[in-house]
C-alpha cells in the first residue's frame, strides 16, 4: 500500500497494526452480507431501482434500526421533564444517548456532548463561542483545505471580533495539510484554530494530533476546533488524542439520519459565556427541547459499531470502547481494500490510475485516504460522466468550483470533478462494475 521505504500516514500505521490481528471484511463474505443486511437500500434506489451507491460522502446509507427508531420517537406525544412514565423513558433515552456520544468521542468525563441543528451549525457555534471567549486581539487560524462550515464561521467571527484571519495553504498535490504547514503559520497570539480531520473533496486525512501539538507548542491557550464530519464514518474519533476544545460530526454521514448534529466541547470552552436560557445549568449547550429520536438514533449507530467490533474480532472481554476501535479498524481496512482496487485495478480491470485521460485529485495514494476519490476525465465533461455512470446503475456526485469545493479545485485549474465515495458496506464486485463503466467511458 505504500512505496518501498515510504513512511505510512500515522493513522494508517495504527490501523494496520490493529487490523493485522483482525479478520478483513473483504475476506469474510458472510460478515459483509451481515453488514449489508443492516442497511436500507444497500443495493437499490427506491426511485430508480438497482444501483451501486458510491455517494457515501454526501450522506451514508441509513441503518435499518435508525429508521425504525426514528419512526417510534416521531410518534411519542410526551415531552421531556414531566412526571409520567413516558417522559421518564424519554429522559432515559437522552441519558443513554449522551453516554454513547461520550463513548464515541472517547471523552470520558471530560467536557460536554450536545445535539444541535446540524454538524455545520455545531461548528459555527463552537467557533463563535471560542472567538468571543478568547482574549482580545490576535489571530484566528484555519486552512484552505477546510469546508465552509469552519471557513465561513472563522471569517464571520474574525470580522466581528476585529481579528486577523489567516489560512494555511494546503498542498494541492497531496490534497492535505501538514503539521509543518501549521507550524510555519501559528504565532503566540493565535486565539482560535480550526482543523478539518478529513477533506470531503480530496478524501485525504489530516494528522490532527500532530497539528494540535504544533499549535499548543507556540500558542498553548488557543482554542482548537475540529471538523470531523467527513472523518467520523471512516475511523475512530478520540477528542483526548486530538487535544481539541471542540469536535463536530454530522450523523447523516455516519449511518444515522438528517436533522441533527452532534458536538463535544471541552470543559474550558463549556465554561465560556454562550447563548443559554437565563437560569439554566451553566454547562448546557442545547437550546430548547431537542428531539429524543436524535439521541436514540445516535445510540443505534454506537450499538452497530459495538456489534461490528465484536464480529470483526475484538476479544469477548473487550470494553465497548475497544469494540468501537476494532470496528473503526475493520472499516478502514475494508475501505483500503476497495480504494486500492479502484485506484490500481481489480481482476483484469485496470484501475483509475491506469486509465487514460483520468486525472486524480490528491494522486493515487491509498494511505491517508478516507473513502473518497475525486477525479476528472479529460475526454468527457464531469456532468456527462455522472450521467454515464447513472445510466449504468452507479451513483456518484459532481463537485464544482463553487463555495463548497473551489478551495480545492481552483488551485488545480479545474471547474469541476466527480467524487466517488465508498463505505465499508460496499463490495469489490461493486468496484468492478464501476471500473468497467469507467473503462467504457475512457474508450
C-alpha positions as a LaTeX table, in Angstrom:
\begin{tabular}{lrrr}
\hline
Residue & $x$ (\AA) & $y$ (\AA) & $z$ (\AA) \\
\hline
Unk1 & 0.00 & 0.00 & 0.00 \\
Unk2 & 3.00 & 2.28 & 0.26 \\
Unk3 & 6.08 & 2.57 & $-1.88$ \\
Unk4 & 9.22 & 0.84 & $-0.68$ \\
Unk5 & 10.88 & 2.91 & 2.01 \\
Unk6 & 7.90 & 5.25 & 2.36 \\
Unk7 & 6.55 & 6.09 & 5.81 \\
Unk8 & 2.82 & 5.37 & 6.11 \\
Unk9 & 0.47 & 8.04 & 7.38 \\
Unk10 & 0.33 & 7.83 & 11.23 \\
Unk11 & $-3.34$ & 6.90 & 11.24 \\
Unk12 & $-2.79$ & 4.16 & 8.65 \\
Unk13 & 0.09 & 2.75 & 10.75 \\
Unk14 & $-2.31$ & 2.48 & 13.69 \\
Unk15 & $-4.98$ & 0.82 & 11.54 \\
Unk16 & $-2.55$ & $-1.68$ & 10.05 \\
Unk17 & $-1.05$ & $-2.58$ & 13.42 \\
Unk18 & $-4.54$ & $-3.19$ & 14.81 \\
Unk19 & $-6.01$ & $-4.96$ & 11.81 \\
Unk20 & $-3.17$ & $-7.49$ & 11.46 \\
Unk21 & $-4.81$ & $-9.45$ & 14.27 \\
Unk22 & $-8.33$ & $-8.91$ & 12.97 \\
Unk23 & $-10.07$ & $-10.65$ & 10.05 \\
Unk24 & $-10.64$ & $-8.44$ & 6.99 \\
Unk25 & $-14.23$ & $-7.84$ & 5.95 \\
Unk26 & $-13.23$ & $-8.48$ & 2.32 \\
Unk27 & $-12.07$ & $-11.99$ & 3.31 \\
Unk28 & $-15.31$ & $-12.79$ & 5.11 \\
Unk29 & $-18.30$ & $-12.84$ & 2.70 \\
Unk30 & $-20.69$ & $-13.83$ & 5.49 \\
Unk31 & $-19.70$ & $-10.79$ & 7.55 \\
Unk32 & $-20.07$ & $-8.46$ & 4.56 \\
Unk33 & $-23.53$ & $-9.90$ & 3.92 \\
Unk34 & $-24.46$ & $-9.39$ & 7.58 \\
Unk35 & $-23.21$ & $-5.80$ & 7.41 \\
Unk36 & $-25.17$ & $-5.04$ & 4.23 \\
Unk37 & $-28.30$ & $-6.58$ & 5.74 \\
Unk38 & $-28.25$ & $-3.92$ & 8.44 \\
Unk39 & $-28.57$ & $-1.04$ & 5.96 \\
Unk40 & $-31.57$ & 0.17 & 3.98 \\
Unk41 & $-31.44$ & 0.49 & 0.18 \\
Unk42 & $-27.96$ & $-1.04$ & 0.10 \\
Unk43 & $-28.19$ & $-2.24$ & $-3.50$ \\
Unk44 & $-31.27$ & $-0.50$ & $-4.91$ \\
Unk45 & $-32.64$ & 3.04 & $-5.04$ \\
Unk46 & $-36.34$ & 3.27 & $-4.09$ \\
Unk47 & $-36.86$ & 5.55 & $-7.10$ \\
Unk48 & $-34.52$ & 4.15 & $-9.79$ \\
Unk49 & $-34.08$ & 0.51 & $-8.90$ \\
Unk50 & $-30.84$ & $-1.48$ & $-8.62$ \\
Unk51 & $-27.73$ & 0.65 & $-8.25$ \\
Unk52 & $-24.25$ & 0.83 & $-6.68$ \\
Unk53 & $-24.10$ & 3.55 & $-4.03$ \\
Unk54 & $-20.79$ & 5.42 & $-4.30$ \\
Unk55 & $-22.11$ & 8.72 & $-2.93$ \\
Unk56 & $-21.45$ & 7.99 & 0.74 \\
Unk57 & $-19.62$ & 11.28 & 1.37 \\
Unk58 & $-22.86$ & 13.09 & 0.54 \\
Unk59 & $-24.69$ & 11.04 & 3.16 \\
Unk60 & $-24.15$ & 7.41 & 4.11 \\
Unk61 & $-26.74$ & 4.67 & 3.87 \\
Unk62 & $-29.06$ & 4.51 & 6.89 \\
Unk63 & $-29.11$ & 1.71 & 9.39 \\
Unk64 & $-32.47$ & $-0.04$ & 9.40 \\
Unk65 & $-32.51$ & 0.34 & 13.18 \\
Unk66 & $-32.21$ & 4.12 & 12.77 \\
Unk67 & $-35.26$ & 4.21 & 10.50 \\
Unk68 & $-37.29$ & 2.15 & 12.95 \\
Unk69 & $-36.16$ & 4.21 & 15.96 \\
Unk70 & $-36.95$ & 7.49 & 14.16 \\
Unk71 & $-40.49$ & 6.34 & 13.43 \\
Unk72 & $-41.10$ & 5.25 & 17.01 \\
Unk73 & $-39.86$ & 8.52 & 18.53 \\
Unk74 & $-41.73$ & 10.62 & 15.97 \\
Unk75 & $-44.95$ & 9.14 & 17.34 \\
Unk76 & $-44.42$ & 9.89 & 21.03 \\
Unk77 & $-46.61$ & 12.81 & 22.17 \\
Unk78 & $-45.00$ & 13.26 & 25.58 \\
Unk79 & $-42.33$ & 15.83 & 26.35 \\
Unk80 & $-39.21$ & 15.57 & 28.49 \\
Unk81 & $-39.08$ & 16.60 & 32.13 \\
Unk82 & $-42.65$ & 15.62 & 33.05 \\
Unk83 & $-43.93$ & 13.50 & 35.94 \\
Unk84 & $-45.04$ & 10.47 & 33.95 \\
Unk85 & $-43.62$ & 7.17 & 32.76 \\
Unk86 & $-43.38$ & 8.22 & 29.11 \\
Unk87 & $-41.40$ & 11.33 & 29.95 \\
Unk88 & $-39.10$ & 9.35 & 32.24 \\
Unk89 & $-38.48$ & 6.89 & 29.40 \\
Unk90 & $-37.54$ & 9.74 & 27.05 \\
Unk91 & $-35.15$ & 11.17 & 29.64 \\
Unk92 & $-33.54$ & 7.74 & 29.95 \\
Unk93 & $-33.11$ & 7.62 & 26.15 \\
Unk94 & $-31.40$ & 11.01 & 26.22 \\
Unk95 & $-29.12$ & 9.99 & 29.07 \\
Unk96 & $-28.12$ & 6.85 & 27.20 \\
Unk97 & $-27.61$ & 8.83 & 24.00 \\
Unk98 & $-25.27$ & 11.24 & 25.77 \\
Unk99 & $-23.36$ & 8.36 & 27.34 \\
Unk100 & $-22.99$ & 6.78 & 23.89 \\
Unk101 & $-21.81$ & 10.11 & 22.45 \\
Unk102 & $-19.12$ & 10.27 & 25.14 \\
Unk103 & $-18.11$ & 6.72 & 24.28 \\
Unk104 & $-17.94$ & 7.54 & 20.58 \\
Unk105 & $-15.80$ & 10.65 & 21.18 \\
Unk106 & $-13.72$ & 8.82 & 23.83 \\
Unk107 & $-14.40$ & 11.83 & 26.03 \\
Unk108 & $-14.75$ & 10.03 & 29.36 \\
Unk109 & $-16.00$ & 12.58 & 31.89 \\
Unk110 & $-14.32$ & 15.49 & 30.13 \\
Unk111 & $-16.34$ & 18.30 & 28.59 \\
Unk112 & $-19.92$ & 18.21 & 27.37 \\
Unk113 & $-21.70$ & 16.48 & 24.49 \\
Unk114 & $-24.70$ & 18.08 & 22.87 \\
Unk115 & $-27.12$ & 17.93 & 19.94 \\
Unk116 & $-27.54$ & 20.83 & 17.53 \\
Unk117 & $-29.34$ & 21.60 & 14.30 \\
Unk118 & $-26.63$ & 20.11 & 12.05 \\
Unk119 & $-22.89$ & 19.49 & 12.01 \\
Unk120 & $-22.41$ & 22.85 & 10.29 \\
Unk121 & $-24.45$ & 24.66 & 12.97 \\
Unk122 & $-22.47$ & 22.92 & 15.71 \\
Unk123 & $-19.20$ & 24.07 & 14.15 \\
Unk124 & $-20.45$ & 27.65 & 13.83 \\
Unk125 & $-21.45$ & 27.63 & 17.50 \\
Unk126 & $-18.14$ & 26.17 & 18.68 \\
Unk127 & $-16.17$ & 28.73 & 16.67 \\
Unk128 & $-18.39$ & 31.60 & 17.81 \\
Unk129 & $-18.08$ & 30.66 & 21.47 \\
Unk130 & $-14.30$ & 30.30 & 21.20 \\
Unk131 & $-13.89$ & 33.61 & 19.37 \\
Unk132 & $-15.92$ & 35.51 & 21.96 \\
Unk133 & $-14.19$ & 33.79 & 24.89 \\
Unk134 & $-10.59$ & 34.27 & 23.73 \\
Unk135 & $-8.57$ & 37.32 & 24.82 \\
Unk136 & $-8.99$ & 40.33 & 22.58 \\
Unk137 & $-6.82$ & 40.83 & 19.51 \\
Unk138 & $-4.57$ & 38.23 & 17.96 \\
Unk139 & $-5.13$ & 35.84 & 15.10 \\
Unk140 & $-7.66$ & 33.20 & 14.07 \\
Unk141 & $-6.05$ & 30.41 & 12.03 \\
Unk142 & $-7.52$ & 27.85 & 9.64 \\
Unk143 & $-6.51$ & 26.21 & 6.36 \\
Unk144 & $-7.50$ & 26.32 & 2.70 \\
Unk145 & $-8.47$ & 22.63 & 2.90 \\
Unk146 & $-11.49$ & 23.33 & 5.08 \\
Unk147 & $-15.19$ & 23.14 & 4.34 \\
Unk148 & $-17.21$ & 26.40 & 4.54 \\
Unk149 & $-18.64$ & 25.11 & 7.81 \\
Unk150 & $-15.42$ & 26.20 & 9.52 \\
Unk151 & $-14.07$ & 28.66 & 6.95 \\
Unk152 & $-17.33$ & 30.61 & 6.97 \\
Unk153 & $-17.53$ & 30.62 & 10.77 \\
Unk154 & $-13.92$ & 31.78 & 11.11 \\
Unk155 & $-14.36$ & 34.52 & 8.51 \\
Unk156 & $-17.52$ & 35.75 & 10.22 \\
Unk157 & $-16.22$ & 35.81 & 13.79 \\
Unk158 & $-12.76$ & 37.13 & 12.99 \\
Unk159 & $-14.54$ & 40.06 & 11.36 \\
Unk160 & $-16.91$ & 40.58 & 14.29 \\
Unk161 & $-14.08$ & 40.42 & 16.85 \\
Unk162 & $-11.68$ & 42.51 & 14.78 \\
Unk163 & $-9.03$ & 39.82 & 14.42 \\
Unk164 & $-6.78$ & 38.81 & 11.55 \\
Unk165 & $-7.89$ & 35.61 & 9.85 \\
Unk166 & $-5.07$ & 33.56 & 8.34 \\
Unk167 & $-5.43$ & 30.41 & 6.23 \\
Unk168 & $-2.66$ & 27.83 & 5.97 \\
Unk169 & $-2.27$ & 26.75 & 2.34 \\
Unk170 & $-2.82$ & 23.03 & 1.76 \\
Unk171 & $-0.72$ & 21.00 & $-0.66$ \\
Unk172 & $-2.69$ & 20.60 & $-3.90$ \\
Unk173 & $-0.58$ & 17.60 & $-4.96$ \\
Unk174 & $-1.24$ & 15.56 & $-1.82$ \\
Unk175 & $-4.69$ & 17.00 & $-1.12$ \\
Unk176 & $-3.85$ & 17.51 & 2.54 \\
Unk177 & $-2.25$ & 19.92 & 5.01 \\
Unk178 & 0.63 & 19.03 & 7.34 \\
Unk179 & 1.72 & 19.88 & 10.89 \\
Unk180 & 4.70 & 21.68 & 9.35 \\
Unk181 & 2.31 & 23.89 & 7.38 \\
Unk182 & 0.56 & 24.93 & 10.59 \\
Unk183 & 3.86 & 25.33 & 12.46 \\
Unk184 & 5.00 & 27.87 & 9.89 \\
Unk185 & 1.83 & 29.94 & 10.41 \\
Unk186 & 0.99 & 29.74 & 14.11 \\
Unk187 & 2.09 & 32.65 & 16.33 \\
Unk188 & 1.94 & 33.21 & 20.11 \\
Unk189 & $-1.10$ & 35.47 & 19.68 \\
Unk190 & $-3.14$ & 32.80 & 17.88 \\
Unk191 & $-6.53$ & 32.66 & 19.60 \\
Unk192 & $-8.68$ & 30.14 & 17.69 \\
Unk193 & $-7.57$ & 27.35 & 15.35 \\
Unk194 & $-9.71$ & 25.14 & 13.10 \\
Unk195 & $-8.63$ & 21.81 & 11.62 \\
Unk196 & $-10.54$ & 19.63 & 9.16 \\
Unk197 & $-9.94$ & 15.98 & 10.06 \\
Unk198 & $-10.58$ & 14.74 & 6.51 \\
Unk199 & $-11.29$ & 16.70 & 3.34 \\
Unk200 & $-14.69$ & 15.90 & 1.82 \\
Unk201 & $-13.28$ & 16.77 & $-1.63$ \\
Unk202 & $-9.84$ & 15.16 & $-1.72$ \\
Unk203 & $-10.66$ & 12.46 & 0.82 \\
Unk204 & $-7.24$ & 12.87 & 2.43 \\
Unk205 & $-6.94$ & 12.70 & 6.21 \\
Unk206 & $-5.04$ & 15.22 & 8.30 \\
Unk207 & $-2.82$ & 14.39 & 11.29 \\
Unk208 & $-4.92$ & 16.30 & 13.82 \\
Unk209 & $-2.98$ & 15.34 & 16.99 \\
Unk210 & 0.32 & 16.45 & 15.43 \\
Unk211 & $-1.15$ & 19.73 & 14.21 \\
Unk212 & $-2.72$ & 20.39 & 17.61 \\
Unk213 & 0.62 & 19.68 & 19.29 \\
Unk214 & 2.36 & 22.11 & 16.94 \\
Unk215 & $-0.22$ & 24.77 & 17.79 \\
Unk216 & $-0.02$ & 24.16 & 21.54 \\
Unk217 & 3.77 & 24.45 & 21.47 \\
Unk218 & 3.54 & 28.05 & 20.24 \\
Unk219 & 0.07 & 29.14 & 21.45 \\
Unk220 & $-0.86$ & 26.84 & 24.36 \\
Unk221 & $-4.08$ & 28.73 & 25.21 \\
Unk222 & $-5.52$ & 28.73 & 21.70 \\
Unk223 & $-8.93$ & 27.12 & 21.29 \\
Unk224 & $-8.77$ & 24.24 & 18.78 \\
Unk225 & $-11.96$ & 23.25 & 16.93 \\
Unk226 & $-12.03$ & 20.13 & 14.72 \\
Unk227 & $-14.38$ & 19.42 & 11.83 \\
Unk228 & $-14.80$ & 15.64 & 11.99 \\
Unk229 & $-17.80$ & 15.45 & 9.68 \\
Unk230 & $-16.07$ & 13.57 & 6.85 \\
Unk231 & $-13.83$ & 11.50 & 9.12 \\
Unk232 & $-16.39$ & 10.11 & 11.57 \\
Unk233 & $-17.67$ & 7.21 & 9.44 \\
Unk234 & $-14.18$ & 6.09 & 8.41 \\
Unk235 & $-12.14$ & 5.92 & 11.61 \\
Unk236 & $-12.23$ & 6.22 & 15.38 \\
Unk237 & $-12.76$ & 9.65 & 16.95 \\
Unk238 & $-10.70$ & 10.46 & 20.04 \\
Unk239 & $-11.03$ & 14.02 & 21.32 \\
Unk240 & $-8.42$ & 13.41 & 24.02 \\
Unk241 & $-5.81$ & 12.33 & 21.48 \\
Unk242 & $-6.79$ & 15.29 & 19.28 \\
Unk243 & $-6.06$ & 17.80 & 22.09 \\
Unk244 & $-9.20$ & 19.58 & 20.92 \\
Unk245 & $-11.58$ & 22.03 & 22.57 \\
Unk246 & $-14.40$ & 21.25 & 20.18 \\
Unk247 & $-15.30$ & 18.45 & 17.76 \\
Unk248 & $-18.34$ & 18.17 & 15.49 \\
Unk249 & $-19.91$ & 15.35 & 13.47 \\
Unk250 & $-22.93$ & 15.04 & 11.17 \\
Unk251 & $-24.79$ & 11.80 & 11.97 \\
Unk252 & $-26.35$ & 11.54 & 8.49 \\
Unk253 & $-22.82$ & 10.91 & 7.19 \\
Unk254 & $-22.26$ & 8.16 & 9.77 \\
Unk255 & $-25.23$ & 5.84 & 9.19 \\
Unk256 & $-27.87$ & 7.84 & 11.08 \\
Unk257 & $-30.27$ & 10.47 & 9.65 \\
Unk258 & $-30.63$ & 14.13 & 8.79 \\
Unk259 & $-31.98$ & 16.72 & 11.21 \\
Unk260 & $-29.30$ & 16.97 & 13.88 \\
Unk261 & $-25.59$ & 17.41 & 14.53 \\
Unk262 & $-23.52$ & 16.23 & 17.47 \\
Unk263 & $-20.76$ & 18.17 & 19.17 \\
Unk264 & $-18.29$ & 17.83 & 22.02 \\
Unk265 & $-16.86$ & 20.84 & 23.87 \\
Unk266 & $-14.02$ & 20.83 & 26.39 \\
Unk267 & $-14.52$ & 21.95 & 29.98 \\
Unk268 & $-12.80$ & 25.28 & 29.36 \\
Unk269 & $-14.86$ & 26.01 & 26.25 \\
Unk270 & $-18.01$ & 24.95 & 28.09 \\
Unk271 & $-17.12$ & 27.37 & 30.88 \\
Unk272 & $-17.11$ & 30.25 & 28.38 \\
Unk273 & $-20.10$ & 32.57 & 28.08 \\
Unk274 & $-22.50$ & 31.25 & 25.43 \\
Unk275 & $-26.13$ & 31.52 & 24.38 \\
Unk276 & $-28.24$ & 29.98 & 27.14 \\
Unk277 & $-31.64$ & 30.17 & 28.72 \\
Unk278 & $-31.26$ & 32.52 & 31.71 \\
Unk279 & $-31.17$ & 30.49 & 34.89 \\
Unk280 & $-30.27$ & 27.26 & 33.12 \\
Unk281 & $-27.37$ & 24.99 & 34.01 \\
Unk282 & $-24.07$ & 26.69 & 33.01 \\
Unk283 & $-22.84$ & 23.53 & 31.30 \\
Unk284 & $-25.83$ & 23.30 & 28.96 \\
Unk285 & $-25.17$ & 23.85 & 25.25 \\
Unk286 & $-28.57$ & 22.82 & 23.90 \\
Unk287 & $-31.19$ & 25.48 & 23.28 \\
Unk288 & $-34.78$ & 24.37 & 23.66 \\
Unk289 & $-36.18$ & 20.86 & 23.54 \\
Unk290 & $-34.24$ & 18.55 & 21.28 \\
Unk291 & $-35.71$ & 15.52 & 19.50 \\
Unk292 & $-35.24$ & 12.47 & 21.72 \\
Unk293 & $-35.03$ & 10.47 & 18.49 \\
Unk294 & $-31.72$ & 12.17 & 17.72 \\
Unk295 & $-30.13$ & 10.74 & 20.86 \\
Unk296 & $-31.77$ & 7.37 & 20.27 \\
Unk297 & $-30.57$ & 7.07 & 16.67 \\
Unk298 & $-27.04$ & 8.03 & 17.70 \\
Unk299 & $-27.22$ & 5.16 & 20.19 \\
Unk300 & $-28.22$ & 2.93 & 17.25 \\
Unk301 & $-25.00$ & 3.90 & 15.46 \\
Unk302 & $-22.88$ & 3.18 & 18.53 \\
Unk303 & $-24.66$ & $-0.16$ & 19.01 \\
Unk304 & $-23.88$ & $-1.04$ & 15.39 \\
Unk305 & $-20.20$ & $-0.19$ & 15.85 \\
Unk306 & $-20.14$ & $-2.25$ & 19.04 \\
Unk307 & $-21.61$ & $-5.21$ & 17.13 \\
Unk308 & $-19.22$ & $-4.78$ & 14.21 \\
Unk309 & $-16.21$ & $-4.59$ & 16.50 \\
Unk310 & $-17.20$ & $-7.89$ & 18.06 \\
Unk311 & $-17.81$ & $-9.53$ & 14.68 \\
Unk312 & $-14.52$ & $-8.16$ & 13.36 \\
Unk313 & $-12.55$ & $-9.99$ & 16.01 \\
Unk314 & $-12.45$ & $-7.91$ & 19.18 \\
Unk315 & $-11.86$ & $-10.02$ & 22.27 \\
Unk316 & $-15.02$ & $-11.18$ & 24.05 \\
Unk317 & $-13.86$ & $-9.39$ & 27.18 \\
Unk318 & $-13.14$ & $-6.17$ & 25.30 \\
Unk319 & $-14.61$ & $-2.93$ & 26.59 \\
Unk320 & $-17.25$ & $-1.14$ & 24.50 \\
Unk321 & $-14.64$ & 1.47 & 23.52 \\
Unk322 & $-12.25$ & $-1.28$ & 22.41 \\
Unk323 & $-15.01$ & $-2.77$ & 20.23 \\
Unk324 & $-15.66$ & 0.65 & 18.67 \\
Unk325 & $-11.96$ & 0.98 & 17.88 \\
Unk326 & $-11.94$ & $-2.56$ & 16.43 \\
Unk327 & $-14.92$ & $-1.57$ & 14.27 \\
Unk328 & $-13.05$ & 1.54 & 13.08 \\
Unk329 & $-10.04$ & $-0.59$ & 12.17 \\
Unk330 & $-12.24$ & $-3.06$ & 10.27 \\
Unk331 & $-13.99$ & $-0.21$ & 8.43 \\
Unk332 & $-10.69$ & 1.40 & 7.48 \\
Unk333 & $-9.27$ & $-1.94$ & 6.38 \\
Unk334 & $-12.26$ & $-2.69$ & 4.15 \\
Unk335 & $-12.21$ & 0.76 & 2.61 \\
Unk336 & $-8.47$ & 0.49 & 1.95 \\
Unk337 & $-9.14$ & $-2.74$ & 0.02 \\
Unk338 & $-11.88$ & $-1.04$ & $-2.01$ \\
Unk339 & $-9.83$ & 2.08 & $-2.72$ \\
Unk340 & $-6.75$ & 0.09 & $-3.69$ \\
Unk341 & $-8.84$ & $-1.90$ & $-6.20$ \\
Unk342 & $-10.47$ & 1.26 & $-7.50$ \\
Unk343 & $-7.17$ & 3.05 & $-7.96$ \\
Unk344 & $-4.89$ & 0.22 & $-9.06$ \\
Unk345 & $-7.16$ & $-2.39$ & $-10.58$ \\
Unk346 & $-9.21$ & $-5.46$ & $-9.75$ \\
Unk347 & $-9.04$ & $-8.75$ & $-11.63$ \\
Unk348 & $-8.42$ & $-7.94$ & $-15.29$ \\
Unk349 & $-9.86$ & $-4.43$ & $-14.94$ \\
Unk350 & $-7.37$ & $-1.55$ & $-14.88$ \\
Unk351 & $-7.66$ & 0.92 & $-12.02$ \\
Unk352 & $-8.27$ & 4.63 & $-12.32$ \\
Unk353 & $-4.55$ & 5.29 & $-12.12$ \\
Unk354 & $-4.03$ & 3.18 & $-15.27$ \\
Unk355 & $-6.93$ & 4.55 & $-17.32$ \\
Unk356 & $-6.09$ & 7.12 & $-19.99$ \\
Unk357 & $-7.38$ & 10.68 & $-19.63$ \\
Unk358 & $-8.12$ & 10.30 & $-15.89$ \\
Unk359 & $-6.74$ & 12.96 & $-13.53$ \\
Unk360 & $-6.83$ & 12.02 & $-9.84$ \\
Unk361 & $-7.03$ & 14.77 & $-7.22$ \\
Unk362 & $-4.52$ & 14.09 & $-4.48$ \\
Unk363 & $-2.71$ & 11.45 & $-6.52$ \\
Unk364 & $-3.16$ & 7.68 & $-6.48$ \\
Unk365 & $-2.16$ & 7.01 & $-2.88$ \\
Unk366 & $-4.30$ & 4.74 & $-0.72$ \\
Unk367 & $-2.56$ & 5.65 & 2.52 \\
Unk368 & $-4.16$ & 8.56 & 4.31 \\
Unk369 & $-7.22$ & 8.44 & 2.05 \\
Unk370 & $-10.61$ & 8.05 & 3.75 \\
Unk371 & $-13.36$ & 6.79 & 1.49 \\
Unk372 & $-13.14$ & 9.40 & $-1.28$ \\
Unk373 & $-11.60$ & 9.60 & $-4.76$ \\
Unk374 & $-12.18$ & 12.75 & $-6.80$ \\
Unk375 & $-11.26$ & 12.76 & $-10.49$ \\
Unk376 & $-11.70$ & 14.36 & $-13.87$ \\
Unk377 & $-11.92$ & 12.72 & $-17.26$ \\
Unk378 & $-10.30$ & 14.84 & $-19.98$ \\
Unk379 & $-12.43$ & 13.31 & $-22.73$ \\
Unk380 & $-15.84$ & 13.74 & $-21.09$ \\
Unk381 & $-17.38$ & 16.63 & $-19.12$ \\
Unk382 & $-17.95$ & 15.75 & $-15.46$ \\
Unk383 & $-21.72$ & 16.18 & $-15.69$ \\
Unk384 & $-21.82$ & 13.74 & $-18.62$ \\
Unk385 & $-19.65$ & 11.27 & $-16.74$ \\
Unk386 & $-22.02$ & 11.37 & $-13.75$ \\
Unk387 & $-24.90$ & 10.66 & $-16.14$ \\
Unk388 & $-22.92$ & 7.92 & $-17.93$ \\
Unk389 & $-22.41$ & 6.18 & $-14.60$ \\
Unk390 & $-26.02$ & 6.76 & $-13.50$ \\
Unk391 & $-27.30$ & 5.04 & $-16.62$ \\
Unk392 & $-25.19$ & 2.06 & $-15.66$ \\
Unk393 & $-26.58$ & 1.97 & $-12.14$ \\
Unk394 & $-23.70$ & 3.70 & $-10.34$ \\
Unk395 & $-24.39$ & 6.70 & $-8.10$ \\
Unk396 & $-21.63$ & 9.33 & $-7.83$ \\
Unk397 & $-21.63$ & 13.13 & $-7.46$ \\
Unk398 & $-20.25$ & 16.17 & $-9.27$ \\
Unk399 & $-18.26$ & 18.77 & $-7.33$ \\
Unk400 & $-18.00$ & 22.26 & $-8.82$ \\
Unk401 & $-15.67$ & 25.22 & $-8.43$ \\
Unk402 & $-18.06$ & 26.94 & $-6.03$ \\
Unk403 & $-18.12$ & 27.94 & $-2.37$ \\
Unk404 & $-18.10$ & 24.27 & $-1.36$ \\
Unk405 & $-15.21$ & 22.92 & $-3.45$ \\
Unk406 & $-13.50$ & 25.90 & $-5.06$ \\
Unk407 & $-10.79$ & 25.93 & $-2.40$ \\
Unk408 & $-9.54$ & 22.59 & $-3.78$ \\
Unk409 & $-10.47$ & 22.87 & $-7.47$ \\
Unk410 & $-9.41$ & 26.45 & $-8.22$ \\
Unk411 & $-5.69$ & 25.96 & $-7.40$ \\
Unk412 & $-5.75$ & 22.96 & $-9.76$ \\
Unk413 & $-7.35$ & 24.98 & $-12.56$ \\
Unk414 & $-10.44$ & 22.75 & $-12.54$ \\
Unk415 & $-14.03$ & 23.88 & $-12.91$ \\
Unk416 & $-15.44$ & 20.60 & $-11.64$ \\
Unk417 & $-14.72$ & 16.95 & $-10.90$ \\
Unk418 & $-16.65$ & 13.85 & $-9.89$ \\
Unk419 & $-16.46$ & 12.43 & $-6.39$ \\
Unk420 & $-16.62$ & 8.67 & $-5.90$ \\
Unk421 & $-17.06$ & 7.77 & $-2.23$ \\
Unk422 & $-17.15$ & 4.32 & $-0.68$ \\
Unk423 & $-18.07$ & 2.88 & 2.68 \\
Unk424 & $-17.30$ & $-0.41$ & 4.37 \\
Unk425 & $-20.58$ & $-2.00$ & 3.22 \\
Unk426 & $-19.54$ & $-1.61$ & $-0.42$ \\
Unk427 & $-18.06$ & $-4.65$ & $-2.16$ \\
Unk428 & $-15.31$ & $-5.47$ & $-4.63$ \\
Unk429 & $-17.99$ & $-6.59$ & $-7.08$ \\
Unk430 & $-19.41$ & $-3.06$ & $-6.99$ \\
Unk431 & $-15.92$ & $-1.65$ & $-7.59$ \\
Unk432 & $-15.63$ & $-3.95$ & $-10.60$ \\
Unk433 & $-18.88$ & $-2.57$ & $-12.04$ \\
Unk434 & $-17.59$ & 0.96 & $-11.59$ \\
Unk435 & $-14.22$ & 0.19 & $-13.20$ \\
Unk436 & $-15.94$ & $-1.45$ & $-16.14$ \\
Unk437 & $-18.12$ & 1.61 & $-16.66$ \\
Unk438 & $-15.10$ & 3.92 & $-16.35$ \\
Unk439 & $-13.14$ & 1.90 & $-18.90$ \\
Unk440 & $-16.09$ & 2.21 & $-21.25$ \\
Unk441 & $-16.14$ & 5.98 & $-20.67$ \\
Unk442 & $-12.44$ & 6.33 & $-21.50$ \\
Unk443 & $-12.86$ & 4.32 & $-24.69$ \\
\hline
\end{tabular}
